[in-house]
XYZ file of C-alpha atoms in Angstrom:
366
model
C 6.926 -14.945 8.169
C 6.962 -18.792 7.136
C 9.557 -21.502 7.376
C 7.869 -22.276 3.752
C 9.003 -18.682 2.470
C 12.567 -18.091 0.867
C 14.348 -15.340 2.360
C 13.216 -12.745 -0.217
C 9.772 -13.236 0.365
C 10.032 -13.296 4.132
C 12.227 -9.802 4.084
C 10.214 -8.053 0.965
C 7.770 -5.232 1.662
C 4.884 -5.463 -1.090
C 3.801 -2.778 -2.771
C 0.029 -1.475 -1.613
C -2.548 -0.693 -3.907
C -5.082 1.486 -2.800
C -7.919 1.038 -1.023
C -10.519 -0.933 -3.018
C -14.619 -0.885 -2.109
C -16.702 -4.106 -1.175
C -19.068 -5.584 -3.347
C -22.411 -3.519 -2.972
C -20.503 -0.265 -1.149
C -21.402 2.535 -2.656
C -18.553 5.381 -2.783
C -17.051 8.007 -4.207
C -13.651 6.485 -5.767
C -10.984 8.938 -6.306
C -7.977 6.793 -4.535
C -6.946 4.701 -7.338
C -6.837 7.293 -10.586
C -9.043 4.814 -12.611
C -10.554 6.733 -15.370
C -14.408 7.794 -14.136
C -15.518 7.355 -18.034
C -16.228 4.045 -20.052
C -14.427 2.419 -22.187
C -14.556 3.650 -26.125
C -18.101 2.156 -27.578
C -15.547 0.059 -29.558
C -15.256 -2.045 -26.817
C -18.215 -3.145 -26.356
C -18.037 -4.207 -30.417
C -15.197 -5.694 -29.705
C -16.425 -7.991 -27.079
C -19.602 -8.940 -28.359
C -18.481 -9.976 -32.084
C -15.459 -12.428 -30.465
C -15.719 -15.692 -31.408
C -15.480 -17.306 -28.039
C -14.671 -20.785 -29.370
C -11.096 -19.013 -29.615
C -10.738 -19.292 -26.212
C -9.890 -23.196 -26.523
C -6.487 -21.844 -28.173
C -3.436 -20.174 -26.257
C -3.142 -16.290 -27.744
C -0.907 -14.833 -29.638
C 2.173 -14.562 -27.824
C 3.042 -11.225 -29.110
C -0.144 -9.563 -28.817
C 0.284 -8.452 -32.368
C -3.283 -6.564 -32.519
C -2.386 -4.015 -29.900
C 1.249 -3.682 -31.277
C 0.406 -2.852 -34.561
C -2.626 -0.828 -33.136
C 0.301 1.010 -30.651
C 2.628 1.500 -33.660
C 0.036 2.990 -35.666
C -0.999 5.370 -33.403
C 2.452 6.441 -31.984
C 4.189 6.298 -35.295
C 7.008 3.535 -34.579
C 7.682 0.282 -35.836
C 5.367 -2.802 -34.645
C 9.190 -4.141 -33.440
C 9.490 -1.204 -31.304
C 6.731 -2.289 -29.518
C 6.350 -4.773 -26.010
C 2.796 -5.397 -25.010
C 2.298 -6.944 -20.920
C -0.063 -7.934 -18.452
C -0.454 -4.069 -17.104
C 2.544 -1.180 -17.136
C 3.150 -2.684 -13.774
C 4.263 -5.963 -15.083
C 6.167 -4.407 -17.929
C 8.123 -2.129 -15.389
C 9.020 -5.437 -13.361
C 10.482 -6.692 -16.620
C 12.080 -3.715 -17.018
C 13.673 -4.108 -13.748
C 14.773 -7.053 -14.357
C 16.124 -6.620 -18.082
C 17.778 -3.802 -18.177
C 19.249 -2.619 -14.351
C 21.892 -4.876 -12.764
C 25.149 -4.784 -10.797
C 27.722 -4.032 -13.203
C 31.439 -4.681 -13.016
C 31.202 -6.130 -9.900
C 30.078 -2.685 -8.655
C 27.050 -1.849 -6.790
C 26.376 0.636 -9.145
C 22.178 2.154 -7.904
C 18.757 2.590 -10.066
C 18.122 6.559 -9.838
C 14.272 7.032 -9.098
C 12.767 10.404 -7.245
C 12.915 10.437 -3.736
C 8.585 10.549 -3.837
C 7.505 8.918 -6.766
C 5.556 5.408 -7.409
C 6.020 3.340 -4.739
C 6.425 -0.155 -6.553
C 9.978 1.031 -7.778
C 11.802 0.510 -4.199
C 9.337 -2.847 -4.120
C 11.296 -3.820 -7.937
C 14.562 -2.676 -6.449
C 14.296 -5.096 -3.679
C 12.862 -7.823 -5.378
C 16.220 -8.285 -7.661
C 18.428 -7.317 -5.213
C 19.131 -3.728 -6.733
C 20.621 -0.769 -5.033
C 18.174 1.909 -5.005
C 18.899 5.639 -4.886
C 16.244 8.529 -4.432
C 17.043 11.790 -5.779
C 15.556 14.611 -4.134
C 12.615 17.069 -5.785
C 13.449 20.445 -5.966
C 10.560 23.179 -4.915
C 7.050 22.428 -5.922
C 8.256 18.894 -6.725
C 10.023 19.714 -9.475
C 12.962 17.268 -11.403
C 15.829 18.745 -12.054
C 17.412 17.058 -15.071
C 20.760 17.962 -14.107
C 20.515 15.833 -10.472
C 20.441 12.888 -12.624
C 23.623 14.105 -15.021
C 26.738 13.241 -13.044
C 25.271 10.544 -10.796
C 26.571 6.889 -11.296
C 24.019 4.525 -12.046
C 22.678 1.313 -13.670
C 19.559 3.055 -14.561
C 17.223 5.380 -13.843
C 12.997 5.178 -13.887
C 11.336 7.856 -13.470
C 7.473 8.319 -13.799
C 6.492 11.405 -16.246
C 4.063 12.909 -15.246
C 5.360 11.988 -11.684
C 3.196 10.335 -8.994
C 1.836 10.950 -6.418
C 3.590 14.718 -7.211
C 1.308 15.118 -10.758
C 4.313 17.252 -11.850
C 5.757 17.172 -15.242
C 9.190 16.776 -17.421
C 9.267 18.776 -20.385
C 11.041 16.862 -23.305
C 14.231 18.852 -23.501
C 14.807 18.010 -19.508
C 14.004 14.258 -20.547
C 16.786 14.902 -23.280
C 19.028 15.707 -20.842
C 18.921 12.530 -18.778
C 18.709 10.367 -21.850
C 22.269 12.114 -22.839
C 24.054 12.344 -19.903
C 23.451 8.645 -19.372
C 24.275 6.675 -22.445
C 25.394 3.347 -21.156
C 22.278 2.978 -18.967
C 18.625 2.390 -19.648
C 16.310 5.591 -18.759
C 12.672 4.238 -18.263
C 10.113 6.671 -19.168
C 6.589 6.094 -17.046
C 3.855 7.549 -18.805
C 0.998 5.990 -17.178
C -0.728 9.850 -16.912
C 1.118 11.268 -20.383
C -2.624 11.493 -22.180
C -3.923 14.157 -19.625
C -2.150 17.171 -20.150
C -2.735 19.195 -23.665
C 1.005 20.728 -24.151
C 2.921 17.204 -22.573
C 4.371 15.547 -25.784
C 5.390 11.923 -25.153
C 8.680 10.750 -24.969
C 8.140 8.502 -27.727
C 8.919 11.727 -29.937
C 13.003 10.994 -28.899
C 13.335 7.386 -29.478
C 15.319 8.299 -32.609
C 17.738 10.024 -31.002
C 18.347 7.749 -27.681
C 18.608 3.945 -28.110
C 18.688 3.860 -24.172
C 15.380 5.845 -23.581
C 12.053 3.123 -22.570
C 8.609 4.659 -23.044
C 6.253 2.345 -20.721
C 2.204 3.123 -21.243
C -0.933 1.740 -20.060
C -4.605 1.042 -21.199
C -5.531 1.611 -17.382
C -5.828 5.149 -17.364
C -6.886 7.005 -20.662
C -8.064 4.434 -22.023
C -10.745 3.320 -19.022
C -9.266 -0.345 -19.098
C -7.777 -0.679 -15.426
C -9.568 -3.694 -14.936
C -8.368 -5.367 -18.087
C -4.646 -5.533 -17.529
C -2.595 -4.295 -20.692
C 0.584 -1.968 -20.461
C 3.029 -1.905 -23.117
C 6.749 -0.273 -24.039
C 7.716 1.520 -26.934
C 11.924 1.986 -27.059
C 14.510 0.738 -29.819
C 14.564 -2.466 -31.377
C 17.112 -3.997 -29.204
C 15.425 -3.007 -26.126
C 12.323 -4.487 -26.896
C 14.587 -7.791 -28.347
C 15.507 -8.243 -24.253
C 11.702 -7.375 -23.222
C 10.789 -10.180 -25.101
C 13.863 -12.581 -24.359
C 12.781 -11.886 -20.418
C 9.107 -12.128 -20.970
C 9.832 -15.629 -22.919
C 11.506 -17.227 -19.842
C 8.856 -16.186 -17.395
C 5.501 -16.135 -19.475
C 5.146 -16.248 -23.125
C 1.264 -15.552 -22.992
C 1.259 -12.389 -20.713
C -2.039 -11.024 -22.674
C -5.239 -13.368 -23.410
C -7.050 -13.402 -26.372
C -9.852 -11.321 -25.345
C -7.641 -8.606 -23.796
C -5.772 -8.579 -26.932
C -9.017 -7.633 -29.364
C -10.449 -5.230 -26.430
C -7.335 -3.043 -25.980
C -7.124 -2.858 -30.318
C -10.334 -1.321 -30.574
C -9.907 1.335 -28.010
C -6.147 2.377 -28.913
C -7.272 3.037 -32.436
C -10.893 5.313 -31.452
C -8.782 8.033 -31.197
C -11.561 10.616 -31.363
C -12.938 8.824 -28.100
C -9.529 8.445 -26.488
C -9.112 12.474 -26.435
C -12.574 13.572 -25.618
C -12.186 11.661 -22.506
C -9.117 13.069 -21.781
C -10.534 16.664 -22.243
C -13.137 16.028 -20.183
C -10.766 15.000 -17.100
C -8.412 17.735 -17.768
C -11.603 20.178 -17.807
C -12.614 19.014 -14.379
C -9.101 18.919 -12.998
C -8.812 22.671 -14.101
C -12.414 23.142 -12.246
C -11.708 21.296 -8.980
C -8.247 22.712 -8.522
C -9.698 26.117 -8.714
C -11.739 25.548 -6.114
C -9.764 23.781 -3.720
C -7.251 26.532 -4.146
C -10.421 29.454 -3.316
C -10.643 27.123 0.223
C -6.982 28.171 0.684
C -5.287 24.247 -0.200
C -2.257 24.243 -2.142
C -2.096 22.306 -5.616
C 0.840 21.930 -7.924
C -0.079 22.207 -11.197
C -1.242 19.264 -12.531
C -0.266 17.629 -15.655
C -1.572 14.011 -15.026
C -5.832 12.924 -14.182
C -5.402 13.528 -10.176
C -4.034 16.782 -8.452
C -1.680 16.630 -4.732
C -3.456 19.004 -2.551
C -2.260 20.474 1.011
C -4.980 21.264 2.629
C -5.093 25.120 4.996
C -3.931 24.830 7.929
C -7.349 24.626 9.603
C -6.702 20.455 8.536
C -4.234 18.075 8.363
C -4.162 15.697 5.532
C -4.638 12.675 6.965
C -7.122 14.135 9.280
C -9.361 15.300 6.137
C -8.595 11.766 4.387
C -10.675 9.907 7.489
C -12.885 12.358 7.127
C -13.873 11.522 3.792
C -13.526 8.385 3.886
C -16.536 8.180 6.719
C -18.650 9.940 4.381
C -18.256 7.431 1.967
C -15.632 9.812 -0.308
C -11.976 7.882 -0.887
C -9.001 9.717 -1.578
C -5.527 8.383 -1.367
C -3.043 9.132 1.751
C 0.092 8.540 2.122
C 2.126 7.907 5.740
C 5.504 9.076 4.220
C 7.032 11.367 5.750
C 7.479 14.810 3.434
C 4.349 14.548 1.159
C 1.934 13.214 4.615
C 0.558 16.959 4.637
C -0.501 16.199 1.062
C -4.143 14.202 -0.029
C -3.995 12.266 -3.604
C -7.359 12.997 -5.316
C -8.173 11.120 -8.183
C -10.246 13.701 -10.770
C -14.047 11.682 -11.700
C -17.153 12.860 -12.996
C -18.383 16.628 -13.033
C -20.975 15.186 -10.870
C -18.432 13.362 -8.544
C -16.207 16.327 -8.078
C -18.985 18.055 -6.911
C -20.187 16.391 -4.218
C -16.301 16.129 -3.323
C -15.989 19.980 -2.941
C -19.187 20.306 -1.189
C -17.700 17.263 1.545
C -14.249 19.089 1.600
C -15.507 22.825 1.801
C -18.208 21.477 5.099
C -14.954 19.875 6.493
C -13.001 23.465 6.419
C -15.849 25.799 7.526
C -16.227 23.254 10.744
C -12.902 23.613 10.799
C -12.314 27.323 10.732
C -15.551 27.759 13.186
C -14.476 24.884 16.023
């Protein structure tokens, strides 16, 4: 609390990223789902022919490279296309764009009751009335809970986190339809990591309210360069730009911009990597489940695992984290018998198990 502070920022509850190693620490990262591969060899071409005396000039304020790299690749229209500082800034001016008050009605922004945890910090931020719609069994979405509900908009992160869970693109459909006068955002930070998930880009033809929101964090092994984007109609990207223009016209430096080109269009590189996480998630879910822990199936590059009843989650997470292994846990009451595990290496996931399967057969034999 300061005297300094406005009354939002004294009353607002940040959102909290995940636990983050010091300098020189050496652990076993699976809390933040940061991709455990480098970037495409691209990159590095990228970064070493820039001409650094570019630097003296502001960027483009479009980011034109990565749109017309994004539009390529996805098959729109560069001016269906919003690039950011990160998916998390594009969702904020999402947010703020396209969910309001209307009518001089409180009207809410539909989200799932457990999914990520900076949408109630965006609802409270601009003063919008959330609403959390309850998961059905194994953490399902039911399309049809968000089909007669009033609303303002609804964002909804596909696959879901921290559930890993999936929408197909006929239950999608049926939001996008039943709710033509609002906005449906589309989070697709995890899309890439599941073989038979098509993105919802595919129905942007048929709903000019649908928003597609990516990253380069994930797939693409660029968390620590900060580039999201949105892919939607042209009139949805128009307001993007109109918001982004009033609060910062240069959300993506000039660096960023050539970096995040080169590894959207290695393709080939982009889906090996994926195929190697989904391989590994396949692996490690098998085995936790042979140790008796319970794990949805998994469409996204981390899996939600109960543990047996010999451990409680939070109990296993502490665990861990003493032997130098960090996994994400969350306080909230109905998913606090559940651990987050991001999926790394082969080599990582490994010496995971072997941690985990010690920390059951002391279990079972104290």
């Amino acid at each position: 609390m300061s005297k300094f502070w406005n009354e939002k920022i004294n009353s607002i509850t940040p959102y909290v990223a995940g636990e983050q190693p010091k300098p020189g620490q050496k652990v076993i990262k699976l809390n933040t789902n940061e991709n455990p591969y480098a970037p495409s060899p691209k990159v590095k071409d990228a970064i070493l022919s820039f001409d650094i005396s570019t630097l003296r000039l502001y960027p483009d304020t479009n980011g034109t490279s990565i749109v017309e790299a994004i539009a390529k690749v996805e098959g729109v229209k560069p001016s269906q296309v919003f690039v950011g500082n990160g998916s998390d800034e594009v969702l904020a001016l999402c947010f703020q764009t396209f969910f309001e008050k209307q009518n001089n009605t409180d009207l809410p922004v539909l989200t799932p009751e457990f999914s990520y945890s900076f949408y109630p910090v965006f609802e409270d931020f601009y003063d919008l009335r959330p609403k959390k719609i309850a998961l059905r069994e194994n953490f399902k979405i039911d399309p049809q809970d968000y089909a007669n509900e009033p609303n303002c908009g609804i964002a909804i992160a596909n696959p879901n986190a921290p559930t890993s869970v999936a929408m197909s693109l006929d239950e999608i459909s049926v939001i996008c339809k039943a709710n033509p006068d609002s906005v449906v955002l589309i989070d697709e930070a995890y899309v890439e990591f599941e073989e038979d998930l098509q993105s919802a880009v595919k129905l942007l033809p048929e709903f000019p309210n649908l928003c597609v929101v990516r990253t380069c964090s994930k797939s693409y092994s660029l968390a620590g360069l900060r580039v999201g984007y949105a892919i939607a109609s042209e009139e949805l990207i128009d307001g993007l730009n109109r918001a982004k223009d009033s609060f910062n016209s240069y959300p993506t430096d000039r660096l960023a911009q050539a970096i995040a080109a080169a590894a959207i269009l290695d393709e080939e590189y982009h889906k090996e990597c994926c195929q190697k996480i989904i391989d590994t998630r396949k692996e490690t879910t098998k085995a936790l489940e042979e140790m008796g822990f319970d794990v949805p199936d998994s469409s996204a590059n981390f899996i939600f695992a109960k543990p047996p009843k010999e451990l409680t989650a939070e109990g296993l997470y502490q665990k861990l984290r003493s032997g130098g292994i960090l996994v994400r846990y969350f306080k909230t009451s109905g998913i606090n018998d559940r651990l987050r595990i991001t999926i790394g290496t082969p080599e990582e996931m490994k010496e995971f198990i072997a941690a985990v399967k010690k920390e059951v057969e002391d279990a079972k034999n104290s």
